XYZ file of C-alpha atoms in Angstrom:
593
model
C -46.056 16.850 35.378
C -49.150 15.484 37.437
C -50.608 12.345 36.813
C -52.982 11.862 34.200
C -55.397 14.574 34.444
C -58.235 13.344 32.827
C -59.229 10.647 34.496
C -60.233 10.166 38.348
C -59.130 6.898 38.273
C -59.941 6.024 42.087
C -63.436 7.281 41.255
C -65.065 6.678 37.820
C -68.369 6.947 39.126
C -67.761 10.526 39.981
C -69.559 13.129 37.777
C -66.159 15.447 37.996
C -64.124 12.733 36.625
C -63.653 14.679 33.611
C -61.639 18.088 33.635
C -64.098 19.321 30.913
C -67.024 21.316 30.720
C -69.335 18.648 28.570
C -67.404 15.116 29.892
C -68.662 12.089 31.695
C -68.493 8.442 32.195
C -73.010 8.412 32.681
C -73.947 4.624 32.226
C -70.355 2.685 31.489
C -70.339 0.155 34.222
C -66.892 -1.028 34.201
C -68.005 -5.085 35.143
C -69.288 -4.808 31.404
C -65.923 -4.590 30.016
C -64.787 -7.650 28.813
C -60.810 -9.437 29.100
C -59.514 -7.127 26.116
C -60.544 -4.077 27.830
C -63.774 -3.679 25.184
C -67.009 -2.614 26.457
C -69.929 -4.385 25.130
C -71.673 -2.143 22.717
C -75.334 -1.313 24.275
C -77.183 -2.503 20.519
C -76.436 -6.036 18.699
C -76.256 -4.285 15.596
C -72.955 -3.739 13.962
C -72.430 -0.312 11.701
C -70.601 -0.263 8.491
C -69.807 3.448 9.165
C -66.097 4.285 10.241
C -66.310 5.185 14.025
C -64.941 8.261 14.830
C -61.471 8.853 17.044
C -62.496 10.038 20.473
C -61.132 13.306 21.854
C -62.374 15.433 25.113
C -61.933 18.536 23.240
C -64.931 18.333 20.760
C -68.241 18.446 20.338
C -70.585 16.915 18.242
C -70.756 17.956 14.627
C -73.496 17.958 11.805
C -74.464 18.331 8.768
C -70.868 17.121 6.967
C -70.535 15.053 3.796
C -70.703 11.541 3.253
C -66.987 12.069 2.535
C -66.411 14.143 5.655
C -65.640 12.875 8.893
C -67.584 14.025 11.805
C -65.838 14.775 14.846
C -64.789 13.524 17.560
C -67.746 12.426 20.218
C -67.094 13.342 23.837
C -66.090 10.476 26.457
C -69.437 9.966 27.542
C -70.183 8.486 23.730
C -67.849 5.142 24.964
C -70.186 2.721 25.759
C -72.642 2.992 22.782
C -69.784 3.313 20.476
C -67.743 -0.186 21.873
C -64.575 1.927 22.682
C -61.980 0.705 23.946
C -60.867 1.932 27.570
C -58.740 0.898 30.170
C -60.125 -0.168 33.294
C -58.589 1.891 35.736
C -55.767 0.772 37.894
C -56.383 -1.275 41.489
C -56.372 0.189 44.915
C -53.333 -1.424 45.712
C -51.753 -0.119 42.910
C -48.862 2.373 42.792
C -48.435 3.365 39.654
C -51.156 4.134 37.115
C -51.416 3.023 33.657
C -52.106 5.474 31.536
C -55.068 5.187 28.768
C -54.687 3.081 25.603
C -54.431 4.576 22.183
C -57.784 5.085 20.723
C -58.358 3.945 17.138
C -56.628 6.351 14.499
C -59.397 7.905 12.683
C -58.486 6.666 8.933
C -61.555 7.713 7.475
C -59.960 11.339 7.574
C -57.288 10.604 5.512
C -59.260 11.487 2.480
C -59.481 10.355 -0.453
C -55.978 9.580 -1.659
C -54.231 8.862 1.816
C -56.585 6.821 3.135
C -56.473 3.970 0.141
C -53.334 3.567 0.451
C -52.676 3.958 4.352
C -55.344 1.222 4.593
C -53.236 -1.026 1.608
C -49.794 -1.355 3.585
C -51.717 -1.759 6.989
C -53.319 -4.801 5.425
C -50.331 -6.099 3.982
C -47.419 -5.005 6.185
C -49.980 -5.751 9.389
C -48.516 -3.229 11.276
C -50.327 -0.199 13.194
C -52.274 1.679 10.629
C -51.211 4.860 12.996
C -47.572 4.222 12.053
C -48.727 3.634 8.411
C -50.761 7.066 8.687
C -47.878 9.379 10.023
C -45.418 7.852 7.201
C -47.999 9.219 4.236
C -48.631 12.202 5.952
C -44.553 12.866 6.259
C -43.514 11.828 2.919
C -46.632 13.876 1.542
C -45.767 16.893 3.110
C -42.168 16.567 1.958
C -43.795 16.323 -1.553
C -45.707 19.460 -1.203
C -44.645 21.746 0.825
C -42.575 23.458 -1.556
C -45.299 24.753 -3.258
C -47.217 26.788 -0.997
C -47.984 28.167 2.362
C -51.344 27.838 4.432
C -53.492 30.626 6.021
C -54.023 30.787 9.563
C -56.220 32.310 11.459
C -54.174 34.358 11.857
C -51.266 34.640 9.704
C -49.513 31.623 7.503
C -47.033 28.995 7.559
C -45.653 26.129 6.433
C -47.372 22.694 5.575
C -44.268 21.266 6.760
C -44.978 18.407 9.151
C -43.019 17.165 11.792
C -44.219 13.675 13.384
C -42.824 11.466 15.860
C -44.082 7.422 15.447
C -43.315 5.337 19.136
C -43.316 1.747 18.464
C -41.514 -1.441 19.516
C -38.663 -3.100 17.398
C -40.800 -5.900 15.514
C -43.555 -3.877 14.395
C -42.846 -3.245 10.726
C -41.616 0.438 10.981
C -39.334 -0.031 7.807
C -41.532 -2.120 5.950
C -43.979 0.879 5.877
C -41.643 2.888 5.100
C -40.237 1.000 2.263
C -43.757 0.820 0.574
C -44.460 4.636 1.302
C -41.583 5.991 0.278
C -41.161 3.724 -2.949
C -42.031 7.088 -5.899
C -39.656 9.037 -2.921
C -36.495 7.195 -3.458
C -37.078 6.587 -7.253
C -36.996 10.104 -8.000
C -33.928 10.617 -5.555
C -32.362 7.686 -8.255
C -33.165 9.434 -11.279
C -31.974 12.761 -9.999
C -29.356 11.131 -9.045
C -28.728 9.538 -12.637
C -28.931 13.671 -13.943
C -26.791 14.577 -11.253
C -24.158 12.843 -11.860
C -24.281 13.870 -15.906
C -24.674 17.817 -15.116
C -21.663 17.332 -12.824
C -19.665 16.742 -15.700
C -20.870 19.263 -17.222
C -20.862 21.885 -14.627
C -16.908 20.402 -14.022
C -15.731 21.225 -18.079
C -17.458 24.420 -18.121
C -16.223 25.780 -15.352
C -13.037 25.288 -15.891
C -13.178 26.930 -19.122
C -14.563 30.219 -18.011
C -11.959 29.503 -15.013
C -9.398 29.602 -18.433
C -10.799 32.571 -20.315
C -10.996 34.658 -17.081
C -7.573 34.317 -16.517
C -6.809 35.236 -20.083
C -8.936 38.261 -20.077
C -7.140 38.973 -16.242
C -3.638 39.081 -17.809
C -4.884 41.083 -20.850
C -6.122 43.862 -18.711
C -3.105 43.792 -16.658
C -0.883 44.361 -19.952
C -3.307 46.958 -21.497
C -4.365 45.218 -24.044
C -8.266 45.266 -22.420
C -10.573 46.592 -20.465
C -13.063 45.766 -18.034
C -15.667 45.286 -20.041
C -13.997 42.250 -22.230
C -14.392 40.904 -18.224
C -18.125 41.811 -18.248
C -18.539 40.242 -20.969
C -17.805 36.784 -20.051
C -21.026 36.614 -18.475
C -22.158 34.480 -15.363
C -20.121 31.942 -13.274
C -21.753 28.569 -13.965
C -24.285 27.231 -12.141
C -23.320 24.217 -10.465
C -25.845 21.582 -10.856
C -28.232 21.379 -7.270
C -27.573 18.014 -5.320
C -30.228 15.622 -5.823
C -30.981 14.529 -2.436
C -33.754 14.704 -0.810
C -34.431 12.553 2.832
C -31.747 12.771 5.682
C -31.849 10.356 8.016
C -29.345 11.559 10.774
C -27.699 14.695 9.515
C -25.826 17.112 11.768
C -26.999 20.816 11.923
C -24.321 21.719 9.710
C -24.710 18.928 7.615
C -28.809 19.340 6.727
C -27.239 23.664 5.826
C -24.662 22.439 3.589
C -27.551 20.821 1.726
C -29.840 22.971 2.245
C -26.710 25.449 0.915
C -25.933 23.226 -1.906
C -29.094 21.365 -2.929
C -32.681 21.493 -3.161
C -34.384 23.896 -0.954
C -37.238 21.426 0.002
C -36.076 17.861 2.511
C -37.290 15.546 4.194
C -35.472 13.875 7.987
C -37.154 11.055 7.392
C -35.664 7.825 9.590
C -37.348 4.535 10.434
C -34.357 4.093 13.058
C -34.840 7.747 14.444
C -32.626 7.000 17.918
C -29.779 7.073 15.403
C -30.573 10.820 15.128
C -31.480 11.219 18.524
C -28.821 9.730 19.930
C -26.131 11.003 17.168
C -23.922 13.950 16.975
C -26.756 16.367 15.898
C -28.290 15.807 19.662
C -24.939 15.298 22.209
C -24.682 17.782 24.580
C -22.670 20.399 22.541
C -25.240 20.909 20.218
C -28.526 19.764 21.886
C -29.697 23.336 21.661
C -28.389 24.289 18.287
C -29.931 21.519 16.689
C -33.598 22.141 18.283
C -33.499 25.659 17.778
C -32.526 25.295 13.989
C -35.143 22.575 13.354
C -37.823 24.307 15.103
C -37.352 27.564 13.071
C -37.373 25.471 9.742
C -41.050 23.930 11.157
C -41.483 28.177 11.736
C -40.556 28.705 7.816
C -38.000 31.244 9.245
C -34.522 32.354 8.068
C -31.581 29.960 9.719
C -28.066 30.968 10.592
C -24.486 29.656 9.996
C -21.023 30.947 10.599
C -18.110 29.571 10.914
C -14.383 30.653 9.904
C -14.022 29.131 6.855
C -17.455 28.914 4.804
C -18.244 32.788 6.944
C -21.533 33.599 7.615
C -24.564 31.434 5.703
C -28.028 32.949 6.487
C -31.102 30.163 4.613
C -33.976 31.801 3.834
C -37.522 30.099 2.177
C -36.488 26.191 3.417
C -38.857 23.520 4.165
C -38.331 20.207 6.038
C -40.555 17.872 6.810
C -40.052 15.393 9.596
C -40.524 11.608 10.402
C -38.817 9.865 13.228
C -39.785 6.233 14.414
C -38.447 5.223 17.686
C -38.457 2.611 20.580
C -40.403 3.380 23.566
C -37.331 3.530 26.024
C -36.158 6.727 23.805
C -39.062 7.980 23.166
C -39.455 8.452 27.176
C -36.621 10.215 28.006
C -37.299 12.242 24.823
C -40.357 13.371 25.639
C -38.885 14.332 29.338
C -36.288 16.399 27.960
C -37.191 19.371 29.772
C -34.857 21.410 26.566
C -37.032 19.709 23.691
C -40.253 20.604 25.535
C -39.623 23.705 26.762
C -37.683 25.023 23.865
C -41.019 24.168 21.415
C -39.663 21.263 19.698
C -41.651 18.484 20.806
C -45.093 20.679 20.854
C -44.209 21.007 17.249
C -44.413 17.343 16.609
C -47.589 15.191 16.083
C -46.693 12.097 18.133
C -48.245 8.901 18.365
C -47.765 5.448 19.715
C -49.766 3.092 18.698
C -51.436 -0.657 20.321
C -49.288 -3.093 18.913
C -50.490 -5.787 16.494
C -47.195 -7.894 17.544
C -48.824 -11.412 18.274
C -51.876 -10.437 16.557
C -50.162 -10.462 13.229
C -51.746 -13.726 10.725
C -48.541 -15.794 8.711
C -50.099 -16.012 5.317
C -49.784 -19.346 3.726
C -50.680 -18.202 0.009
C -51.653 -15.085 -1.921
C -54.440 -12.882 -0.632
C -57.865 -12.866 -1.863
C -57.945 -11.815 -5.624
C -60.179 -9.014 -4.967
C -58.527 -7.533 -1.727
C -54.860 -7.767 -3.365
C -56.055 -5.863 -6.659
C -58.174 -3.230 -4.559
C -54.647 -2.170 -2.425
C -52.276 -2.908 -5.467
C -54.440 0.326 -7.268
C -54.516 2.427 -4.399
C -50.346 1.508 -4.109
C -50.139 2.704 -7.783
C -52.502 5.958 -7.242
C -49.928 7.166 -4.142
C -46.854 6.470 -6.864
C -47.759 7.599 -9.315
C -49.340 10.926 -7.600
C -46.321 11.416 -5.788
C -44.215 10.490 -8.467
C -45.776 13.143 -10.531
C -45.787 16.248 -7.626
C -42.601 15.686 -6.946
C -41.464 15.962 -11.234
C -42.823 19.361 -10.905
C -40.478 22.414 -11.106
C -41.034 23.849 -7.327
C -41.100 27.569 -7.857
C -37.640 28.615 -6.519
C -34.856 30.967 -7.351
C -30.896 31.335 -7.493
C -28.920 32.573 -4.753
C -26.909 34.271 -6.310
C -25.387 34.531 -9.649
C -21.843 31.934 -8.421
C -24.482 29.339 -7.967
C -23.110 29.147 -4.567
C -25.920 29.996 -2.686
C -28.089 27.262 -3.686
C -31.655 27.775 -4.495
C -34.685 29.949 -2.948
C -38.688 29.013 -2.825
C -40.621 31.872 -3.770
C -43.072 31.253 -1.708
C -41.520 33.027 1.741
C -44.409 34.059 4.348
C -45.243 37.219 2.396
C -46.095 35.390 -1.226
C -48.712 35.184 -2.763
C -47.986 31.424 -3.454
C -50.840 31.000 -0.178
C -53.755 28.045 0.229
C -56.726 30.114 1.469
C -59.584 29.001 3.962
C -62.672 28.915 2.871
C -65.519 30.713 4.719
C -67.168 27.550 5.883
C -63.621 25.919 7.181
C -62.455 28.976 8.773
C -65.878 28.698 10.774
C -65.315 25.234 12.027
C -61.278 26.023 12.625
C -61.776 29.239 14.827
C -64.319 27.061 16.406
C -61.814 24.251 16.861
C -58.996 26.459 18.030
C -61.514 28.080 20.738
C -62.562 24.373 22.444
C -58.469 24.059 22.566
C -58.261 27.148 24.169
C -60.852 26.653 26.992
C -59.306 23.262 27.348
C -55.876 25.185 28.862
C -57.564 26.467 31.896
C -55.849 25.864 34.900
C -57.058 22.122 36.273
C -58.397 21.950 32.091
C -57.488 18.356 30.231
C -55.044 20.976 28.639
C -53.855 22.989 31.377
C -50.212 20.950 31.700
C -49.949 20.600 27.744
C -49.855 23.965 26.690
C -47.335 23.878 24.480
C -48.897 21.779 21.990
C -51.734 22.266 22.666
C -51.689 26.137 21.452
C -50.117 24.863 18.106
C -52.493 21.871 17.148
C -55.248 24.584 15.153
C -52.212 25.270 13.275
C -51.470 21.842 12.726
C -54.194 21.328 11.533
C -54.239 24.196 8.742
C -51.341 21.913 7.628
C -52.454 18.779 7.741
C -55.799 20.319 5.675
C -53.280 22.397 3.907
C -50.879 18.552 2.980
C -54.189 17.118 1.974
C -55.485 19.479 -0.200
C -51.929 19.961 -1.993
C -51.524 16.291 -3.098
C -54.914 15.811 -4.466
C -55.030 19.103 -6.585
C -51.543 20.670 -6.251
C -52.587 23.560 -8.100
C -55.547 24.357 -5.369
C -55.207 27.521 -3.860
C -58.514 27.311 -1.299
C -58.974 24.581 1.569
C -62.726 23.582 1.956
C -65.256 22.826 4.607
C -64.562 19.117 4.205
C -61.261 18.832 4.317
C -60.818 21.129 7.362
C -63.205 19.116 9.404
C -61.177 16.114 8.146
C -58.109 17.815 8.826
C -59.441 18.770 12.883
C -60.310 15.395 13.287
C -56.972 13.891 12.791
C -55.286 16.777 14.705
C -57.437 16.359 18.028
C -56.577 12.635 17.793
C -52.707 13.661 17.492
C -53.438 15.718 20.404
C -54.661 13.070 22.165
C -52.018 10.822 21.650
C -49.785 13.916 22.953
C -51.505 14.330 26.156
C -51.497 10.831 26.910
C -47.626 10.267 26.041
C -46.482 13.053 28.005
C -48.097 11.725 30.979
C -46.921 8.782 30.368
C -43.314 9.042 30.216
C -43.545 11.382 33.446
C -44.872 8.931 35.017
C -42.800 6.500 33.968
C -39.537 8.922 35.198
C -40.985 9.355 38.475
C -41.150 5.510 38.813
C -37.315 5.664 37.672
C -36.787 7.813 40.329
C -38.539 6.113 43.088
C -36.518 3.018 42.265
C -33.026 4.668 42.159
C -33.968 6.046 45.378
C -35.137 3.128 46.532
C -31.551 1.197 45.133
C -29.742 4.032 46.913
C -31.606 3.430 50.529
C -30.241 -0.334 50.487
C -26.963 -0.292 49.070
C -25.343 3.346 49.512
C -26.895 5.441 52.384
C -25.273 2.237 55.517
C -22.135 3.216 53.636
C -22.639 7.123 53.407
C -23.963 7.411 57.239
C -21.082 4.832 58.535
C -18.934 7.857 56.665
C -20.738 10.034 58.699
C -21.090 8.744 61.607
C -25.083 8.960 61.362
C -27.674 6.414 61.961
C -28.171 4.116 58.900
C -32.274 3.152 59.986
C -32.883 6.808 59.785
C -33.530 8.912 56.786
C -33.851 12.742 56.105
C -34.958 14.816 52.927
C -31.745 17.092 53.193
C -29.519 14.035 53.380
C -30.698 12.884 49.794
C -30.476 16.131 48.624
C -26.776 16.171 49.842
C -25.386 12.633 48.701
C -29.042 10.628 47.180
C -29.143 10.009 43.596
C -28.587 13.427 40.967
C -32.180 13.422 39.761
C -33.447 13.832 43.627
C -31.333 16.937 44.180
C -33.764 19.386 45.318
C -35.643 19.340 48.579
C -39.277 19.213 46.744
C -38.185 15.630 44.986
C -36.682 13.980 47.684
C -39.726 14.680 49.817
C -42.549 13.472 46.778
C -40.266 10.191 46.419
C -39.843 9.394 50.308
C -43.555 9.655 50.656
C -44.026 7.383 47.278
C -41.703 4.973 48.999
C -43.391 5.348 52.196
C -46.704 3.601 50.679
C -44.426 1.164 49.200
C -43.087 -0.313 52.437
C -40.012 0.843 52.211
C -39.815 3.651 54.640
C -42.090 4.808 57.619
C -42.502 8.364 58.401
C -40.902 8.909 61.827
C -43.078 10.486 64.600
C -43.450 14.135 65.413
C -40.538 14.889 68.236
C -38.485 11.950 67.041
C -34.514 12.469 67.649
C -32.212 11.733 64.729
C -28.141 11.756 65.264
C -28.340 14.444 67.642
C -31.030 17.034 66.157
C -34.967 16.824 66.393
C -36.329 17.118 62.067
C -39.041 18.519 60.884
C -39.358 15.171 59.009
C -37.605 12.278 59.097
C -38.347 8.519 57.747
C -37.221 5.401 59.355
C -35.661 2.886 56.608
C -37.731 -0.359 57.588
C -35.662 -2.913 55.311
C -31.910 -1.181 55.779
């Protein structure tokens, strides 16, 4: 992937600095940015209105009700809003840092999610985007079994996949513990019920099998007929396994739980590295796991074939996902060509918010009564609402008469359980989708992020569906305000994906250059001596043959050598220079060999 495309770092005054039809940095003086990276607002008046998220993909919207989010302004509005911008790197710096994360548009979360996310953020002092992604994923898990959502073309589940990148010590677990409290309480209650139901099932199964055996013996002796066997009725149904949350399942474990338990599950983990680095994602299972998770996001059937169990097809299952991982793990994952190319990463809402470590206050006493009361009320409302939704029976049907096929949802993608788009919501969505489409043109902002960009309108529908259902589980229409808020959130996540995937690619290139530098100093002299070469020179073909594994192509070797030249590690040899008995087209002199 090329360097961060939407900024001309070397020439911020360039009117073409941003690869979008209406963006620029007019009127922005880098000297006016303070030591924290904030541009001083042009007005001394401070507004109490929520700040809109920044996105290079949207145009200003008007006539939105007060509860709705206003659409994201273009980057030319930075100076007027005091929004944080990164300073461009100095010319002598070789590697360029991508911009920092934009403020999360918490006002777009709606009347239930916004207060609880703000309450958790104040309580834990973690980045607000961590709490927002956690709340959205838990809400998605709670409602995904009740309806699908209409798209511009077709429909989809309301399941959300989130990936949150945060340092160790960022209080990810504390955020998750607060927001997942009603979910875990529900699981404990269901486990108690399950234990009792399991005992009753085992007794009923023994009694049924004994009666069945007696009837079969009677049939063999001629004293009974087949009608007596039919009169026994259906085999007792086993109770559903109560788990709703899994943390690091294998593909087989996940399908087994779907097979024997709830049709709506959540893969939620504040230590997502255990899953990404675990058995499910090792070399042998990598592709199989990614494919299954992608199919679940789509609402498609997944199949498992094993010698002992035979073939199992799982229809109408739903999975919400939220993995919290540390930056080093996310960096490798976002550069995983299979995870990106297969479509798993593009299905995720990714964020890496600015850290609060070092800026948190250590409370010496209780918070202000009015703040504590307000936050307690927000948490109570959240706990009660999520608990109520979880207690409602999802529309489902038993897989077969033996009870061995689990339970399937009655919300297949052709069912009538559908959240429709109002006319205004559809118009907003179509305009948003068109802007995103135009940004994917060659050379555009999203030209190298088409996988994620092509799914972002659907993500907006899913987010809108979650926010609608969590407010009213019986709702069957998405209104204009909710869609506008969902688009604002989707744009923010898209901007994060653009920022992070470029950062990961740059970081990967840095590693390759560093590895080549180390190889030149430590390995190349030995190889040159072995092959009777002059170690003072290096050719791209030598790297392809003997160099680091990640540089075993001519294009990568040339790119890394050109980078090392800017660092002063090598210098391009003059044309016609003889090296090891030949006159190569391209050769470098190793300066510090």
